[in-house]
mmCIF file of C-alpha atoms in Angstrom:
data_model
loop_
_atom_site.group_PDB
_atom_site.id
_atom_site.type_symbol
_atom_site.label_atom_id
_atom_site.label_comp_id
_atom_site.label_asym_id
_atom_site.label_seq_id
_atom_site.Cartn_x
_atom_site.Cartn_y
_atom_site.Cartn_z
ATOM 1 C CA UNK I 10 -0.068 0.089 0.078
ATOM 2 C CA UNK I 11 2.711 2.375 0.755
ATOM 3 C CA UNK I 12 4.153 2.097 -2.753
ATOM 4 C CA UNK I 13 1.061 2.970 -4.262
ATOM 5 C CA UNK I 14 0.746 6.171 -2.073
ATOM 6 C CA UNK I 15 4.191 7.078 -2.495
ATOM 7 C CA UNK I 16 3.652 6.692 -6.384
ATOM 8 C CA UNK I 17 0.513 8.937 -6.440
ATOM 9 C CA UNK I 18 2.684 11.602 -4.521
ATOM 10 C CA UNK I 19 5.379 11.446 -7.279
ATOM 11 C CA UNK I 20 3.043 11.927 -9.874
ATOM 12 C CA UNK I 21 1.396 14.648 -8.152
ATOM 13 C CA UNK I 22 3.025 16.175 -4.888
ATOM 14 C CA UNK I 23 -0.197 18.395 -4.339
ATOM 15 C CA UNK I 24 -2.622 15.488 -3.748
ATOM 16 C CA UNK I 25 -4.462 15.443 -0.534
ATOM 17 C CA UNK I 26 -4.763 12.174 1.089
ATOM 18 C CA UNK I 27 -1.943 9.982 0.246
ATOM 19 C CA UNK I 28 0.422 11.682 3.211
ATOM 20 C CA UNK I 29 -2.448 10.853 5.317
ATOM 21 C CA UNK I 30 -2.531 7.166 4.369
ATOM 22 C CA UNK I 31 1.339 7.025 4.550
ATOM 23 C CA UNK I 32 0.753 8.153 8.133
ATOM 24 C CA UNK I 33 -1.275 5.560 8.838
ATOM 25 C CA UNK I 34 1.003 2.748 7.267
ATOM 26 C CA UNK I 35 4.105 4.223 9.159
ATOM 27 C CA UNK I 36 2.193 3.942 12.772
ATOM 28 C CA UNK I 37 0.931 0.633 11.773
ATOM 29 C CA UNK I 38 4.843 -0.401 11.051
ATOM 30 C CA UNK I 39 5.735 1.255 14.304
ATOM 31 C CA UNK I 40 7.450 4.196 13.029
ATOM 32 C CA UNK I 41 5.818 6.882 15.043
ATOM 33 C CA UNK I 42 8.398 10.006 13.515
ATOM 34 C CA UNK I 43 7.656 9.262 10.163
ATOM 35 C CA UNK I 44 4.104 9.079 10.674
ATOM 36 C CA UNK I 45 3.848 12.257 12.425
ATOM 37 C CA UNK I 46 6.022 13.903 9.348
ATOM 38 C CA UNK I 47 3.479 12.584 6.744
ATOM 39 C CA UNK I 48 0.557 13.824 8.889
ATOM 40 C CA UNK I 49 2.103 17.352 9.409
ATOM 41 C CA UNK I 50 2.642 17.702 5.356
ATOM 42 C CA UNK I 51 -0.985 16.423 4.791
ATOM 43 C CA UNK I 52 -2.108 19.019 7.419
ATOM 44 C CA UNK I 53 -0.268 21.834 5.849
ATOM 45 C CA UNK I 54 -2.130 21.312 2.785
ATOM 46 C CA UNK I 55 -5.221 22.286 4.720
ATOM 47 C CA UNK I 56 -7.826 19.589 3.650
ATOM 48 C CA UNK I 57 -11.590 20.525 3.989
ATOM 49 C CA UNK I 58 -12.752 17.065 5.057
ATOM 50 C CA UNK I 59 -13.995 16.819 8.418
ATOM 51 C CA UNK I 60 -13.673 13.229 8.871
ATOM 52 C CA UNK I 61 -10.035 13.372 7.784
ATOM 53 C CA UNK I 62 -9.333 16.437 9.973
ATOM 54 C CA UNK I 63 -10.688 14.755 13.151
ATOM 55 C CA UNK I 64 -8.694 11.280 12.128
ATOM 56 C CA UNK I 65 -5.563 13.316 11.937
ATOM 57 C CA UNK I 66 -6.386 15.026 14.984
ATOM 58 C CA UNK I 67 -6.964 11.969 16.940
ATOM 59 C CA UNK I 68 -3.693 10.563 15.447
ATOM 60 C CA UNK I 69 -1.834 13.280 16.528
ATOM 61 C CA UNK I 70 -3.439 12.997 19.911
ATOM 62 C CA UNK I 71 -2.364 9.480 20.056
ATOM 63 C CA UNK I 72 1.112 10.047 19.517
ATOM 64 C CA UNK I 73 1.193 12.948 22.125
ATOM 65 C CA UNK I 74 1.233 16.042 19.912
ATOM 66 C CA UNK I 75 -1.575 18.123 21.559
ATOM 67 C CA UNK I 76 -0.751 21.331 19.429
ATOM 68 C CA UNK I 77 -1.235 19.525 16.114
ATOM 69 C CA UNK I 78 -4.153 17.752 17.281
ATOM 70 C CA UNK I 79 -5.753 21.047 18.474
ATOM 71 C CA UNK I 80 -4.860 22.696 15.298
ATOM 72 C CA UNK I 81 -6.658 19.923 13.179
ATOM 73 C CA UNK I 82 -9.586 19.318 15.246
ATOM 74 C CA UNK I 83 -10.052 23.299 15.618
ATOM 75 C CA UNK I 84 -10.094 23.202 11.465
ATOM 76 C CA UNK I 85 -12.814 20.488 11.712
ATOM 77 C CA UNK I 86 -15.076 22.430 14.091
ATOM 78 C CA UNK I 87 -14.600 25.457 11.868
ATOM 79 C CA UNK I 88 -15.938 23.448 9.014
ATOM 80 C CA UNK I 89 -18.565 21.863 10.678
ATOM 81 C CA UNK I 90 -19.377 23.590 14.117
ATOM 82 C CA UNK I 91 -21.538 20.514 14.944
ATOM 83 C CA UNK I 92 -19.020 17.795 14.663
ATOM 84 C CA UNK I 93 -19.280 15.971 17.896
ATOM 85 C CA UNK I 94 -16.145 13.703 17.212
ATOM 86 C CA UNK I 95 -14.004 16.885 16.807
ATOM 87 C CA UNK I 96 -15.195 18.351 20.073
ATOM 88 C CA UNK I 97 -14.905 14.997 21.988
ATOM 89 C CA UNK I 98 -11.300 14.982 20.815
ATOM 90 C CA UNK I 99 -10.696 18.550 21.837
ATOM 91 C CA UNK I 100 -11.791 17.609 25.088
ATOM 92 C CA UNK I 101 -9.347 14.827 25.362
ATOM 93 C CA UNK I 102 -6.472 17.465 24.185
ATOM 94 C CA UNK I 103 -7.492 19.597 26.903
ATOM 95 C CA UNK I 104 -7.475 16.738 29.528
ATOM 96 C CA UNK I 105 -3.940 16.189 28.191
ATOM 97 C CA UNK I 106 -2.833 19.497 28.564
ATOM 98 C CA UNK I 107 -4.599 19.960 32.187
ATOM 99 C CA UNK I 108 -7.061 22.425 30.840
ATOM 100 C CA UNK I 109 -10.104 21.045 32.921
ATOM 101 C CA UNK I 110 -12.713 23.540 32.356
ATOM 102 C CA UNK I 111 -12.053 23.678 28.895
ATOM 103 C CA UNK I 112 -12.201 19.792 28.786
ATOM 104 C CA UNK I 113 -15.750 20.121 30.357
ATOM 105 C CA UNK I 114 -16.808 22.963 27.768
ATOM 106 C CA UNK I 115 -15.878 20.725 24.591
ATOM 107 C CA UNK I 116 -17.587 17.602 26.141
ATOM 108 C CA UNK I 117 -20.566 19.523 26.936
ATOM 109 C CA UNK I 118 -20.835 20.349 23.066
ATOM 110 C CA UNK I 119 -20.555 16.863 22.534
ATOM 111 C CA UNK I 120 -23.635 16.133 24.821
ATOM 112 C CA UNK I 121 -25.487 18.984 23.539
ATOM 113 C CA UNK I 122 -25.754 17.166 20.021
ATOM 114 C CA UNK I 123 -25.192 13.771 20.881
ATOM 115 C CA UNK I 124 -26.715 13.094 24.887
ATOM 116 C CA UNK I 125 -25.942 9.437 24.374
ATOM 117 C CA UNK I 126 -22.428 9.741 23.778
ATOM 118 C CA UNK I 127 -21.308 7.584 26.366
ATOM 119 C CA UNK I 128 -17.109 8.360 26.177
ATOM 120 C CA UNK I 129 -18.135 11.931 26.790
ATOM 121 C CA UNK I 130 -20.143 11.435 29.455
ATOM 122 C CA UNK I 131 -17.632 9.048 30.927
ATOM 123 C CA UNK I 132 -14.792 11.322 30.629
ATOM 124 C CA UNK I 133 -16.448 14.501 31.819
ATOM 125 C CA UNK I 134 -17.373 12.409 34.896
ATOM 126 C CA UNK I 135 -13.637 11.530 35.308
ATOM 127 C CA UNK I 136 -12.729 15.325 35.129
ATOM 128 C CA UNK I 137 -15.420 16.187 37.322
ATOM 129 C CA UNK I 138 -14.255 13.634 39.812
ATOM 130 C CA UNK I 139 -10.925 15.010 39.532
ATOM 131 C CA UNK I 140 -11.543 18.593 40.094
ATOM 132 C CA UNK I 141 -13.669 17.490 43.163
ATOM 133 C CA UNK I 142 -17.018 18.117 41.599
ATOM 134 C CA UNK I 143 -18.708 15.289 42.730
ATOM 135 C CA UNK I 144 -22.204 16.306 41.649
ATOM 136 C CA UNK I 145 -21.113 16.798 38.454
ATOM 137 C CA UNK I 146 -19.231 13.594 38.164
ATOM 138 C CA UNK I 147 -22.557 11.777 39.517
ATOM 139 C CA UNK I 148 -24.759 13.195 37.176
ATOM 140 C CA UNK I 149 -22.504 12.186 34.351
ATOM 141 C CA UNK I 150 -22.056 8.854 35.295
ATOM 142 C CA UNK I 151 -25.757 8.170 36.179
ATOM 143 C CA UNK I 152 -26.447 9.028 32.366
ATOM 144 C CA UNK I 153 -23.965 7.065 31.154
ATOM 145 C CA UNK I 154 -24.800 3.976 33.536
ATOM 146 C CA UNK I 155 -28.380 4.466 31.861
ATOM 147 C CA UNK I 156 -27.310 3.874 28.605
ATOM 148 C CA UNK I 157 -25.096 0.949 29.473
ATOM 149 C CA UNK I 158 -25.164 -0.560 32.699
ATOM 150 C CA UNK I 159 -22.981 -3.410 32.064
ATOM 151 C CA UNK I 160 -19.997 -1.636 31.000
ATOM 152 C CA UNK I 161 -17.143 -2.425 33.701
ATOM 153 C CA UNK I 162 -15.562 0.579 33.010
ATOM 154 C CA UNK I 163 -18.492 2.811 33.626
ATOM 155 C CA UNK I 164 -19.129 0.622 36.869
ATOM 156 C CA UNK I 165 -15.712 1.184 38.398
ATOM 157 C CA UNK I 166 -15.745 4.668 37.853
ATOM 158 C CA UNK I 167 -19.398 4.757 39.469
ATOM 159 C CA UNK I 168 -17.970 3.310 42.480
ATOM 160 C CA UNK I 169 -15.203 5.790 42.524
ATOM 161 C CA UNK I 170 -17.768 8.443 42.570
ATOM 162 C CA UNK I 171 -19.940 7.237 45.063
ATOM 163 C CA UNK I 172 -16.739 6.422 47.619
ATOM 164 C CA UNK I 173 -15.807 9.919 47.133
ATOM 165 C CA UNK I 174 -19.270 11.323 48.037
ATOM 166 C CA UNK I 175 -19.178 9.198 51.187
ATOM 167 C CA UNK I 176 -15.581 10.379 52.159
ATOM 168 C CA UNK I 177 -16.989 14.005 51.421
ATOM 169 C CA UNK I 178 -19.893 13.419 53.803
ATOM 170 C CA UNK I 179 -17.704 12.018 56.481
ATOM 171 C CA UNK I 180 -15.042 14.481 56.155
ATOM 172 C CA UNK I 181 -18.121 17.555 56.319
ATOM 173 C CA UNK I 182 -19.390 15.562 59.275
ATOM 174 C CA UNK I 183 -16.274 15.538 61.375
ATOM 175 C CA UNK I 184 -15.252 18.870 60.421
ATOM 176 C CA UNK I 185 -18.752 20.209 61.741
ATOM 177 C CA UNK I 186 -18.926 18.137 64.951
ATOM 178 C CA UNK I 187 -15.428 17.217 66.018
ATOM 179 C CA UNK I 188 -13.247 20.308 67.398
ATOM 180 C CA UNK I 189 -10.793 21.421 65.481
ATOM 181 C CA UNK I 190 -7.749 20.896 67.818
ATOM 182 C CA UNK I 191 -8.542 17.047 67.443
ATOM 183 C CA UNK I 192 -7.810 17.128 63.819
ATOM 184 C CA UNK I 193 -4.178 18.714 64.542
ATOM 185 C CA UNK I 194 -1.096 16.374 64.798
#
Protein backbone atom coordinates (compact mmCIF):
# COMPACT_ATOMS: atom_id res chain seq x y z
CA UNK A 1 0.00 0.00 0.00
CA UNK A 2 2.82 2.41 0.85
CA UNK A 3 4.27 2.01 -2.64
CA UNK A 4 0.98 3.01 -4.27
CA UNK A 5 0.66 6.14 -2.15
CA UNK A 6 4.30 7.09 -2.77
CA UNK A 7 3.76 6.59 -6.51
CA UNK A 8 0.71 8.87 -6.36
CA UNK A 9 2.76 11.57 -4.62
CA UNK A 10 5.55 11.30 -7.17
CA UNK A 11 3.03 11.88 -9.96
CA UNK A 12 1.33 14.80 -8.17
CA UNK A 13 2.89 16.17 -4.99
CA UNK A 14 -0.16 18.37 -4.32
CA UNK A 15 -2.59 15.49 -3.85
CA UNK A 16 -4.51 15.53 -0.60
CA UNK A 17 -4.80 12.12 1.03
CA UNK A 18 -1.73 10.01 0.25
CA UNK A 19 0.34 11.49 3.09
CA UNK A 20 -2.48 10.70 5.51
CA UNK A 21 -2.52 7.09 4.30
CA UNK A 22 1.29 6.92 4.47
CA UNK A 23 1.07 8.17 8.06
CA UNK A 24 -1.35 5.36 8.88
CA UNK A 25 1.03 2.83 7.31
CA UNK A 26 4.01 4.28 9.19
CA UNK A 27 2.18 4.13 12.52
CA UNK A 28 1.07 0.56 11.82
CA UNK A 29 4.71 -0.36 11.22
CA UNK A 30 5.81 1.40 14.42
CA UNK A 31 7.47 4.38 12.72
CA UNK A 32 6.04 7.15 14.92
CA UNK A 33 8.36 9.95 13.77
CA UNK A 34 7.86 9.21 10.09
CA UNK A 35 4.10 8.97 10.61
CA UNK A 36 4.09 12.33 12.39
CA UNK A 37 6.01 13.91 9.52
CA UNK A 38 3.49 12.57 6.99
CA UNK A 39 0.61 13.84 9.11
CA UNK A 40 2.11 17.31 9.42
CA UNK A 41 2.69 17.55 5.68
CA UNK A 42 -0.91 16.42 5.08
CA UNK A 43 -2.28 18.91 7.62
CA UNK A 44 -0.30 21.73 5.99
CA UNK A 45 -2.18 21.09 2.74
CA UNK A 46 -5.30 22.27 4.62
CA UNK A 47 -7.78 19.54 3.69
CA UNK A 48 -11.44 20.51 3.95
CA UNK A 49 -12.64 17.02 4.88
CA UNK A 50 -13.85 17.10 8.49
CA UNK A 51 -13.62 13.34 8.92
CA UNK A 52 -10.00 13.37 7.75
CA UNK A 53 -9.19 16.31 10.04
CA UNK A 54 -10.78 14.58 13.03
CA UNK A 55 -8.92 11.38 12.22
CA UNK A 56 -5.63 13.26 11.87
CA UNK A 57 -6.34 15.10 15.12
CA UNK A 58 -6.94 11.82 16.93
CA UNK A 59 -3.74 10.39 15.44
CA UNK A 60 -1.73 13.42 16.59
CA UNK A 61 -3.30 13.02 20.03
CA UNK A 62 -2.37 9.33 20.12
CA UNK A 63 1.30 10.23 19.60
CA UNK A 64 1.14 13.02 22.18
CA UNK A 65 1.29 16.00 19.82
CA UNK A 66 -1.48 18.10 21.35
CA UNK A 67 -0.67 21.25 19.36
CA UNK A 68 -1.14 19.61 15.96
CA UNK A 69 -4.11 17.64 17.31
CA UNK A 70 -5.83 20.85 18.40
CA UNK A 71 -4.95 22.51 15.08
CA UNK A 72 -6.65 19.77 13.05
CA UNK A 73 -9.64 19.48 15.37
CA UNK A 74 -10.29 23.23 15.50
CA UNK A 75 -10.16 23.32 11.70
CA UNK A 76 -12.75 20.52 11.65
CA UNK A 77 -14.99 22.54 13.97
CA UNK A 78 -14.53 25.61 11.75
CA UNK A 79 -15.86 23.57 8.83
CA UNK A 80 -18.60 21.76 10.78
CA UNK A 81 -19.46 23.47 14.06
CA UNK A 82 -21.65 20.53 15.12
CA UNK A 83 -19.02 17.80 14.70
CA UNK A 84 -19.32 15.86 17.97
CA UNK A 85 -16.20 13.79 17.32
CA UNK A 86 -14.04 16.90 16.85
CA UNK A 87 -15.34 18.35 20.12
CA UNK A 88 -14.78 15.04 21.91
CA UNK A 89 -11.15 14.87 20.84
CA UNK A 90 -10.69 18.56 21.70
CA UNK A 91 -11.92 17.60 25.17
CA UNK A 92 -9.27 14.89 25.34
CA UNK A 93 -6.60 17.33 24.15
CA UNK A 94 -7.64 19.68 26.95
CA UNK A 95 -7.45 16.86 29.50
CA UNK A 96 -3.92 15.99 28.36
CA UNK A 97 -2.95 19.67 28.63
CA UNK A 98 -4.44 19.85 32.14
CA UNK A 99 -7.15 22.31 31.10
CA UNK A 100 -10.10 20.78 32.93
CA UNK A 101 -12.59 23.61 32.42
CA UNK A 102 -11.93 23.64 28.67
CA UNK A 103 -12.31 19.86 28.59
CA UNK A 104 -15.70 20.09 30.28
CA UNK A 105 -16.78 22.76 27.81
CA UNK A 106 -15.79 20.61 24.82
CA UNK A 107 -17.46 17.52 26.30
CA UNK A 108 -20.54 19.68 26.89
CA UNK A 109 -20.63 20.57 23.17
CA UNK A 110 -20.58 16.85 22.36
CA UNK A 111 -23.44 16.16 24.75
CA UNK A 112 -25.48 19.07 23.38
CA UNK A 113 -25.69 17.33 20.01
CA UNK A 114 -25.34 13.72 21.16
CA UNK A 115 -26.60 13.27 24.74
CA UNK A 116 -26.02 9.51 24.43
CA UNK A 117 -22.26 9.86 23.73
CA UNK A 118 -20.98 7.49 26.41
CA UNK A 119 -17.27 8.36 26.07
CA UNK A 120 -18.04 12.08 26.60
CA UNK A 121 -20.25 11.25 29.58
CA UNK A 122 -17.57 8.97 31.05
CA UNK A 123 -14.65 11.29 30.44
CA UNK A 124 -16.46 14.37 31.72
CA UNK A 125 -17.37 12.40 34.86
CA UNK A 126 -13.67 11.62 35.30
CA UNK A 127 -12.77 15.30 34.91
CA UNK A 128 -15.46 16.36 37.38
CA UNK A 129 -14.21 13.74 39.84
CA UNK A 130 -10.61 14.92 39.46
CA UNK A 131 -11.76 18.49 40.14
CA UNK A 132 -13.68 17.41 43.24
CA UNK A 133 -16.98 18.43 41.65
CA UNK A 134 -18.80 15.31 42.73
CA UNK A 135 -22.33 16.41 41.83
CA UNK A 136 -21.28 16.88 38.19
CA UNK A 137 -19.45 13.55 38.22
CA UNK A 138 -22.46 11.77 39.68
CA UNK A 139 -24.82 13.33 37.14
CA UNK A 140 -22.68 12.31 34.17
CA UNK A 141 -22.02 8.76 35.36
CA UNK A 142 -25.73 8.28 36.10
CA UNK A 143 -26.56 9.19 32.49
CA UNK A 144 -23.80 6.92 31.16
CA UNK A 145 -24.94 4.00 33.31
CA UNK A 146 -28.52 4.45 32.07
CA UNK A 147 -27.18 3.93 28.55
CA UNK A 148 -24.88 0.98 29.31
CA UNK A 149 -25.30 -0.49 32.79
CA UNK A 150 -23.13 -3.51 31.97
CA UNK A 151 -19.96 -1.57 31.09
CA UNK A 152 -17.31 -2.57 33.65
CA UNK A 153 -15.38 0.68 33.20
CA UNK A 154 -18.50 2.72 33.94
CA UNK A 155 -19.28 0.55 36.96
CA UNK A 156 -15.79 1.08 38.37
CA UNK A 157 -16.05 4.83 37.83
CA UNK A 158 -19.47 4.90 39.47
CA UNK A 159 -17.99 3.15 42.54
CA UNK A 160 -15.15 5.69 42.72
CA UNK A 161 -17.60 8.57 42.56
CA UNK A 162 -19.83 7.06 45.24
CA UNK A 163 -16.80 6.44 47.45
CA UNK A 164 -15.67 10.05 46.98
CA UNK A 165 -19.18 11.23 47.91
CA UNK A 166 -19.15 9.11 51.09
CA UNK A 167 -15.70 10.42 52.03
CA UNK A 168 -16.90 13.98 51.41
CA UNK A 169 -19.94 13.46 53.65
CA UNK A 170 -17.83 11.92 56.43
CA UNK A 171 -15.26 14.69 56.20
CA UNK A 172 -17.98 17.35 56.28
CA UNK A 173 -19.58 15.66 59.30
CA UNK A 174 -16.29 15.39 61.17
CA UNK A 175 -15.36 18.97 60.39
CA UNK A 176 -18.72 20.11 61.72
CA UNK A 177 -18.88 18.08 64.92
CA UNK A 178 -15.33 17.34 65.98
CA UNK A 179 -13.43 20.23 67.55
CA UNK A 180 -10.66 21.59 65.33
CA UNK A 181 -7.89 20.80 67.80
CA UNK A 182 -8.47 17.05 67.43
CA UNK A 183 -7.53 17.26 63.75
CA UNK A 184 -4.08 18.62 64.48
CA UNK A 185 -1.13 16.24 64.86
